[in-house]
XYZ file of N, CA and C in Angstrom:
597
model
N -17.337 -4.223 -4.960
C -16.266 -3.622 -4.641
C -16.664 -2.480 -3.411
N -15.659 -2.405 -2.405
C -15.917 -1.559 -1.358
C -14.800 -0.492 -1.068
N -15.141 0.701 -1.012
C -14.234 1.945 -0.993
C -14.428 2.658 0.351
N -13.409 2.996 1.062
C -13.468 3.932 2.258
C -12.320 4.592 2.466
N -12.192 5.637 3.475
C -11.048 6.376 3.726
C -11.316 6.590 5.251
N -9.896 6.645 5.921
C -9.947 7.069 7.325
C -8.553 7.673 7.614
N -8.553 8.002 8.970
C -7.278 8.491 9.481
C -6.048 7.750 9.819
N -4.782 8.002 9.943
C -3.849 6.929 9.887
C -3.162 7.551 11.194
N -2.336 6.407 11.990
C -1.508 7.076 13.001
C -0.146 7.345 12.684
N 0.221 6.686 11.471
C 1.532 7.083 10.965
C 2.658 6.994 11.988
N 3.220 5.765 12.332
C 4.125 5.358 13.502
C 5.435 6.447 13.416
N 5.662 7.238 14.303
C 6.923 8.124 14.185
C 8.179 7.138 14.259
N 8.529 6.019 15.160
C 9.348 5.502 15.179
C 9.983 4.622 13.803
N 8.640 4.434 13.051
C 8.697 3.551 11.798
C 9.514 4.792 10.653
N 8.931 5.858 10.815
C 9.445 6.951 10.076
C 10.959 7.225 10.062
N 11.395 7.400 11.377
C 12.777 7.397 11.889
C 13.557 6.122 11.203
N 12.994 5.083 11.331
C 13.674 3.719 10.840
C 13.771 3.901 9.295
N 12.886 4.554 8.745
C 12.900 4.710 7.127
C 14.205 5.544 6.850
N 14.462 6.569 7.781
C 15.569 7.396 7.566
C 16.918 6.845 8.158
N 16.870 5.636 8.516
C 17.877 4.814 9.045
C 18.747 5.880 10.216
N 17.970 6.265 11.060
C 18.560 7.216 12.101
C 17.884 6.873 13.276
N 18.393 6.625 14.293
C 17.561 6.374 15.716
C 16.988 7.617 16.083
N 15.706 7.770 16.379
C 15.042 9.039 16.871
C 15.651 9.729 18.190
N 16.429 8.887 18.904
C 16.987 9.314 20.206
C 18.312 10.175 19.817
N 18.783 9.851 18.662
C 20.050 10.599 18.080
C 19.726 11.938 17.564
N 18.359 12.308 17.342
C 18.088 13.422 16.767
C 17.647 14.250 17.863
N 18.153 15.606 17.884
C 17.945 16.856 18.816
C 18.097 17.996 18.212
N 17.670 19.007 19.000
C 17.840 20.505 18.547
C 17.156 20.815 17.051
N 17.954 21.471 16.299
C 17.113 21.882 15.158
C 16.899 20.687 14.219
N 17.512 19.656 14.273
C 16.991 18.539 13.220
C 15.941 17.803 13.746
N 15.690 17.860 15.147
C 14.386 17.281 15.697
C 13.171 18.316 15.413
N 13.576 19.659 15.447
C 12.516 20.407 15.211
C 12.160 20.408 13.811
N 12.855 20.228 12.805
C 12.790 19.979 11.639
C 11.824 19.001 11.194
N 12.130 17.732 11.820
C 11.633 16.557 11.488
C 10.094 16.941 12.058
N 9.930 17.435 13.159
C 8.377 17.476 13.622
C 7.627 18.387 12.748
N 8.418 19.337 12.180
C 7.605 20.472 11.295
C 7.211 19.666 10.163
N 8.129 18.968 9.432
C 7.676 18.134 8.221
C 6.871 17.203 8.507
N 7.027 16.236 9.708
C 6.267 15.407 9.943
C 4.551 15.872 10.262
N 4.451 17.184 10.732
C 3.156 17.546 10.848
C 2.564 17.989 9.496
N 3.325 18.635 8.601
C 2.882 18.938 7.105
C 2.549 17.663 6.309
N 3.228 16.719 6.482
C 3.292 15.497 5.778
C 1.995 14.842 6.281
N 1.766 14.692 7.408
C 0.439 14.305 8.058
C -0.796 14.848 7.457
N -0.644 16.129 7.452
C -1.789 16.849 7.055
C -2.415 16.875 5.528
N -1.258 16.329 4.571
C -1.480 16.391 3.113
C -2.031 14.811 2.760
N -1.881 14.034 3.800
C -2.348 12.435 3.507
C -3.895 12.540 2.981
N -4.255 11.532 2.184
C -5.451 11.515 1.777
C -5.964 9.858 1.603
N -5.806 9.172 2.698
C -5.903 7.818 2.711
C -7.127 7.252 2.269
N -7.235 6.359 1.161
C -8.399 5.835 0.638
C -7.903 4.380 0.291
N -8.886 3.494 0.349
C -8.641 2.054 -0.154
C -9.916 1.467 -0.783
N -9.660 0.578 -1.554
C -10.767 -0.125 -1.950
C -10.322 -1.590 -2.264
N -11.356 -2.619 -1.969
C -11.112 -3.914 -2.278
C -12.253 -4.626 -2.992
N -11.983 -5.912 -3.507
C -12.993 -6.676 -4.079
C -12.626 -8.094 -4.003
N -13.686 -8.781 -3.921
C -13.545 -10.536 -3.646
C -13.916 -11.233 -4.898
N -13.165 -12.097 -5.582
C -13.360 -12.609 -6.793
C -13.116 -14.179 -6.428
N -14.275 -15.050 -6.948
C -14.041 -16.476 -6.929
C -13.060 -17.110 -7.487
N -12.415 -18.056 -7.098
C -11.521 -18.895 -7.708
C -11.979 -19.837 -8.620
N -11.750 -19.891 -9.866
C -12.161 -20.666 -10.797
C -11.217 -21.762 -11.089
N -10.011 -21.697 -11.178
C -8.950 -22.707 -11.299
C -7.637 -22.305 -11.055
N -6.826 -23.104 -10.360
C -5.587 -22.712 -10.021
C -4.735 -24.132 -10.045
N -3.875 -23.826 -11.339
C -2.883 -25.152 -11.438
C -1.611 -24.443 -12.243
N -0.594 -25.204 -11.900
C 0.945 -24.808 -12.600
C 1.185 -23.444 -12.230
N 1.170 -22.324 -13.154
C 1.372 -21.041 -12.928
C -0.100 -20.058 -13.022
N -0.926 -20.821 -13.302
C -2.234 -19.878 -13.765
C -3.264 -20.141 -12.507
N -3.698 -18.676 -12.112
C -4.687 -18.554 -11.404
C -5.874 -17.810 -11.959
N -6.947 -18.441 -12.201
C -8.082 -18.055 -12.806
C -9.104 -17.515 -11.957
N -9.336 -16.404 -11.864
C -10.438 -15.949 -11.145
C -11.728 -15.303 -12.040
N -12.888 -15.074 -11.461
C -13.959 -14.695 -12.161
C -13.465 -13.283 -12.796
N -13.459 -13.337 -14.073
C -12.883 -12.128 -15.103
C -11.455 -11.800 -15.088
N -10.664 -12.457 -14.539
C -9.244 -12.073 -14.763
C -8.351 -13.255 -14.480
N -7.267 -13.264 -15.133
C -6.327 -14.449 -14.833
C -4.749 -13.812 -14.541
N -4.246 -14.368 -13.558
C -2.899 -14.195 -13.151
C -2.099 -15.428 -13.546
N -0.697 -15.026 -13.837
C 0.200 -16.093 -14.178
C 1.164 -15.738 -13.092
N 1.306 -16.849 -11.897
C 2.286 -16.658 -10.778
C 2.028 -17.949 -10.190
N 3.202 -18.882 -10.038
C 3.270 -20.094 -9.181
C 3.090 -19.669 -7.758
N 3.581 -18.405 -7.360
C 3.342 -18.052 -6.056
C 2.055 -17.935 -5.692
N 1.125 -17.312 -6.614
C -0.177 -17.071 -6.233
C -0.936 -18.488 -5.967
N -0.627 -19.194 -7.104
C -1.306 -20.452 -7.293
C -0.969 -21.332 -5.995
N 0.052 -21.245 -5.341
C 0.352 -21.842 -4.086
C -0.549 -21.293 -3.180
N -0.268 -20.060 -2.881
C -1.114 -19.326 -1.904
C -2.521 -19.593 -1.941
N -3.165 -19.848 -3.085
C -4.593 -19.750 -3.348
C -5.093 -21.542 -3.209
N -4.116 -22.329 -3.139
C -4.337 -23.652 -2.942
C -5.592 -23.771 -1.895
N -6.657 -24.528 -2.301
C -7.758 -24.803 -1.339
C -8.754 -23.595 -1.207
N -8.286 -22.343 -1.838
C -8.825 -21.280 -1.345
C -10.265 -21.179 -2.316
N -11.494 -20.618 -1.807
C -12.710 -20.365 -2.411
C -12.612 -19.072 -3.212
N -11.833 -17.981 -2.903
C -11.965 -17.031 -3.424
C -10.522 -15.812 -3.181
N -10.156 -15.042 -3.893
C -9.226 -14.065 -3.680
C -9.672 -12.760 -3.339
N -9.093 -11.895 -2.480
C -9.530 -10.497 -2.304
C -8.099 -9.496 -2.998
N -8.610 -8.987 -3.722
C -7.791 -7.833 -4.353
C -7.876 -6.630 -3.632
N -6.712 -5.960 -3.194
C -6.941 -4.765 -2.466
C -5.928 -3.717 -3.102
N -6.344 -2.540 -2.951
C -5.577 -1.179 -3.323
C -5.745 -0.047 -2.383
N -4.720 0.573 -2.233
C -4.461 1.570 -1.076
C -3.666 2.730 -1.534
N -4.118 3.877 -1.365
C -3.155 5.002 -1.565
C -3.310 6.332 -0.651
N -2.398 7.077 -0.349
C -2.481 8.124 0.550
C -2.396 9.391 -0.320
N -2.568 9.163 -1.622
C -2.720 10.291 -2.451
C -1.850 11.017 -2.970
N -1.529 12.013 -3.697
C -0.575 12.801 -4.425
C -0.324 13.928 -3.583
N -0.765 14.311 -2.496
C -0.255 15.639 -1.751
C 0.879 15.334 -1.276
N 1.269 14.058 -0.775
C 2.740 13.853 -0.240
C 3.623 13.890 -1.280
N 3.483 13.296 -2.278
C 4.583 13.528 -3.506
C 4.613 14.921 -3.971
N 3.748 15.919 -3.827
C 3.919 17.424 -3.869
C 4.532 18.027 -3.023
N 4.536 17.492 -1.703
C 5.310 18.087 -0.734
C 6.657 17.811 -0.835
N 6.934 16.681 -1.106
C 8.376 15.979 -1.497
C 9.014 16.801 -2.303
N 8.234 17.049 -3.344
C 8.815 18.050 -4.523
C 9.263 19.187 -4.172
N 8.242 19.914 -3.325
C 8.448 21.119 -3.037
C 9.750 21.392 -2.126
N 9.864 20.346 -1.153
C 11.345 20.598 -0.517
C 12.566 20.058 -1.269
N 12.243 19.268 -2.333
C 13.414 19.100 -3.169
C 13.659 20.211 -3.933
N 12.733 21.135 -4.452
C 13.047 22.047 -5.206
C 13.634 23.130 -4.449
N 13.550 23.211 -3.169
C 14.289 24.212 -2.325
C 15.670 23.668 -2.049
N 15.787 22.447 -2.271
C 17.211 21.889 -2.022
C 17.148 21.579 -0.446
N 15.953 21.249 0.047
C 15.863 20.653 1.550
C 15.849 19.352 1.545
N 17.142 18.796 1.381
C 17.215 17.262 1.277
C 16.448 16.551 2.316
N 17.018 16.807 3.487
C 16.312 16.153 4.879
C 14.866 16.156 4.902
N 14.317 17.410 4.520
C 12.710 17.463 4.763
C 12.190 16.851 3.771
N 12.756 16.872 2.408
C 12.223 16.027 1.376
C 12.070 14.328 1.726
N 13.300 13.941 2.580
C 13.319 12.474 2.797
C 12.264 12.076 4.121
N 12.408 13.023 4.920
C 11.178 12.840 6.034
C 9.864 12.779 5.268
N 9.384 13.615 4.239
C 8.236 13.671 3.770
C 7.964 12.362 2.915
N 8.920 11.989 2.308
C 8.913 10.562 1.412
C 8.759 9.433 2.693
N 9.554 9.493 3.751
C 9.356 8.370 4.588
C 7.882 8.370 5.226
N 7.441 9.510 5.650
C 5.947 9.521 5.937
C 4.994 8.924 5.087
N 5.122 9.273 3.867
C 4.380 8.629 2.777
C 4.280 7.071 2.758
N 5.625 6.906 2.890
C 5.853 5.281 2.845
C 5.340 4.444 3.776
N 5.467 5.095 5.238
C 4.842 4.330 6.315
C 3.567 4.345 6.226
N 2.882 5.544 5.649
C 1.471 5.669 5.900
C 0.829 4.823 4.929
N 1.433 4.483 3.690
C 0.760 3.772 2.772
C 0.886 2.187 3.185
N 1.930 1.954 3.753
C 2.017 0.436 4.201
C 1.079 0.160 5.327
N 0.988 1.365 6.371
C 0.048 1.114 7.427
C -1.507 0.931 6.869
N -1.894 1.732 5.795
C -3.003 1.566 5.302
C -3.320 0.300 4.871
N -2.483 -0.198 4.030
C -2.565 -1.762 3.433
C -2.560 -2.585 4.642
N -1.894 -2.619 5.593
C -1.827 -3.610 6.683
C -3.331 -3.355 7.154
N -3.753 -2.112 7.547
C -5.059 -2.030 8.153
C -6.118 -2.760 7.430
N -6.109 -2.613 5.967
C -6.917 -3.081 4.991
C -6.983 -4.599 5.257
N -5.812 -5.283 5.068
C -5.763 -6.506 5.209
C -6.230 -7.227 6.387
N -5.928 -6.352 7.464
C -6.467 -6.963 8.893
C -8.083 -6.640 8.861
N -8.750 -5.658 8.306
C -10.156 -5.290 7.997
C -10.870 -6.656 7.221
N -10.195 -6.880 6.288
C -10.487 -8.054 5.375
C -10.469 -9.399 6.096
N -9.591 -9.629 6.740
C -9.376 -10.705 7.697
C -10.385 -10.863 8.563
N -10.778 -9.769 9.263
C -11.757 -9.659 10.421
C -13.078 -10.140 9.695
N -13.311 -9.533 8.676
C -14.660 -9.923 7.924
C -14.825 -11.149 7.473
N -13.595 -11.929 7.064
C -13.684 -13.300 6.740
C -13.713 -14.320 7.967
N -13.244 -13.853 9.016
C -13.257 -14.534 10.325
C -14.793 -14.608 10.776
N -15.580 -13.513 10.656
C -16.946 -13.542 10.922
C -17.594 -14.452 10.212
N -17.269 -14.771 9.084
C -17.873 -15.537 8.149
C -17.438 -16.870 8.216
N -16.675 -17.245 9.118
C -15.960 -18.570 9.443
C -14.909 -19.045 8.268
N -14.412 -17.942 7.874
C -13.319 -18.174 6.936
C -11.935 -17.511 7.325
N -10.842 -17.755 6.638
C -9.536 -17.181 6.985
C -8.915 -16.442 5.933
N -8.093 -15.429 6.072
C -7.380 -14.841 4.801
C -5.819 -15.005 5.090
N -5.353 -15.469 3.929
C -3.993 -15.845 4.119
C -3.052 -14.333 3.928
N -1.734 -14.611 4.105
C -0.762 -13.360 3.943
C -1.095 -12.677 2.590
N -0.575 -11.414 2.293
C -0.802 -10.929 1.081
C 0.303 -10.838 0.398
N 0.201 -10.746 -0.928
C 1.386 -10.633 -2.040
C 1.110 -9.595 -2.795
N 2.118 -8.891 -3.243
C 1.952 -7.701 -4.072
C 2.827 -7.809 -5.247
N 2.235 -7.353 -6.403
C 3.092 -7.566 -7.706
C 4.673 -6.946 -7.528
N 5.528 -7.818 -8.209
C 6.944 -7.493 -8.100
C 7.566 -8.197 -6.820
N 6.841 -9.193 -6.350
C 7.555 -10.012 -5.315
C 7.562 -11.343 -5.857
N 8.443 -12.189 -5.498
C 8.550 -13.547 -6.180
C 8.163 -13.375 -7.590
N 7.379 -14.450 -8.190
C 7.227 -14.640 -9.629
C 5.751 -13.797 -9.898
N 5.386 -12.863 -9.109
C 4.195 -12.094 -9.467
C 4.639 -10.761 -9.987
N 4.545 -11.037 -11.166
C 5.113 -9.771 -12.094
C 4.404 -8.332 -12.125
N 5.199 -7.408 -12.337
C 4.431 -5.899 -12.155
C 3.592 -5.722 -13.327
N 3.796 -6.505 -14.284
C 2.649 -6.379 -15.444
C 1.337 -6.726 -15.137
N 1.088 -7.335 -14.025
C -0.163 -7.825 -13.467
C -0.770 -6.576 -12.801
N -0.132 -5.588 -12.685
C -0.593 -4.364 -11.799
C -1.881 -3.930 -12.418
N -1.915 -3.807 -13.747
C -3.257 -3.114 -14.249
C -4.421 -4.088 -14.001
N -4.477 -5.379 -14.205
C -5.195 -6.096 -13.846
C -5.867 -6.318 -12.525
N -4.869 -6.248 -11.623
C -5.132 -6.090 -9.993
C -5.662 -4.912 -9.823
N -5.377 -3.616 -10.228
C -6.055 -2.359 -9.778
C -7.304 -2.336 -10.545
N -7.593 -2.921 -11.646
C -9.030 -2.951 -12.243
C -9.931 -3.760 -11.292
N -9.558 -5.066 -10.846
C -10.208 -5.730 -9.932
C -10.517 -5.338 -8.822
N -9.422 -4.397 -8.155
C -9.711 -3.984 -6.620
C -10.351 -2.521 -6.739
N -10.466 -2.136 -7.828
C -11.399 -0.859 -7.841
C -10.307 0.490 -7.631
N -8.950 0.193 -7.875
C -7.892 0.963 -7.569
C -7.798 2.306 -8.479
N -8.340 2.199 -9.768
C -8.363 3.282 -10.672
C -9.260 4.274 -10.254
N -10.498 3.845 -9.597
C -11.309 4.736 -9.051
C -11.146 5.626 -8.016
N -9.937 4.996 -7.246
C -9.371 5.742 -6.095
C -8.539 6.876 -6.869
N -8.358 6.905 -8.055
C -7.199 7.831 -8.603
C -5.953 7.439 -8.731
N -5.500 6.321 -8.809
C -4.428 5.409 -8.988
C -4.182 5.367 -10.617
N -3.021 5.687 -11.078
C -2.937 5.368 -12.483
C -1.474 4.669 -12.631
N -1.109 4.211 -13.684
C 0.124 3.491 -13.934
C 1.103 4.160 -15.033
N 2.337 4.004 -14.759
C 2.969 4.501 -15.784
C 3.494 3.432 -16.621
N 4.183 3.747 -17.872
C 4.346 2.475 -18.897
C 5.152 1.404 -18.392
N 5.652 1.717 -17.129
C 6.626 0.612 -16.651
C 5.719 0.047 -15.324
N 4.524 0.176 -15.296
C 3.847 -0.374 -14.272
C 3.994 0.182 -12.948
N 4.627 1.298 -12.798
C 4.542 2.011 -11.479
C 3.425 2.975 -11.230
N 3.124 2.937 -9.721
C 1.759 3.444 -9.597
C 1.900 4.841 -9.303
N 0.852 5.658 -9.715
C 0.893 7.112 -9.300
C -0.534 7.410 -8.661
N -0.544 8.032 -7.551
C 0.401 8.461 -6.573
C 1.549 7.337 -6.351
N 2.818 7.907 -5.967
C 3.721 6.712 -5.696
C 3.741 5.950 -4.350
N 3.018 6.672 -3.414
C 2.583 6.099 -2.166
C 1.151 5.424 -2.225
N 1.285 4.389 -3.077
C 0.276 3.484 -3.416
C 0.615 1.979 -3.113
N -0.115 1.128 -2.875
C -0.020 -0.299 -2.570
C -1.053 -1.280 -3.186
N -0.709 -2.063 -3.780
C -1.679 -3.183 -4.221
C -1.344 -4.680 -3.482
N -2.368 -5.459 -3.391
C -1.887 -6.693 -3.155
C -3.205 -7.774 -3.281
N -3.024 -9.115 -3.052
C -4.018 -9.960 -2.983
C -3.754 -11.068 -2.168
N -4.727 -11.631 -1.454
C -4.884 -12.560 -0.478
C -5.817 -13.407 -0.665
N -5.676 -14.771 -0.363
C -6.666 -16.056 -0.654
C -7.501 -16.047 0.553
N -8.696 -16.352 0.295
C -9.816 -16.724 1.278
C -10.111 -18.119 1.258
N -9.902 -18.709 2.595
C -10.164 -20.379 2.812
C -10.931 -20.626 3.900
N -11.603 -21.919 3.716
C -12.333 -22.252 4.827
C -11.455 -22.448 6.219
N -11.999 -22.174 7.385
C -11.457 -22.462 8.669
C -11.264 -23.725 8.655
């Protein structure tokens, strides 16, 4: 298992895209409010990630058997066809962003709350994208390639797999927990798996 933390860029145009509002249309007080919330939101981010590699034992039907864990998903089995291993990844930007959004919501500042939430979403996705790219670069140096990533809740990869995936990736050690409905806390957290294959 490998754990690390680093700073994020948090692409401003992507934040505006989450708000469904072109940045060029924002001016005056609205733009100043956005800039202020964006700065506060960036300041409370605590990006952390972890990942671990597990050998593929068997992949058939809907069952992907790895060292120490089994997932039921035809999508994962298809992704892992011919793979020697799977990389489990977990990433979070911490609970500070959730607290900031609640602070704005408690004061009835809807726009500010939405901006803070959007910053958290963009940051979490950026973090996972960078982790996926990092894992891919490691694999390339070893003469391997890493496939696209898949997260619980997409296709037939059910949310109930979230606990096993977090345990495999080391996500619990990052401070991520699960609700009874398998939603992650902090909310701005992402998990995914990707297969490792020979080039």
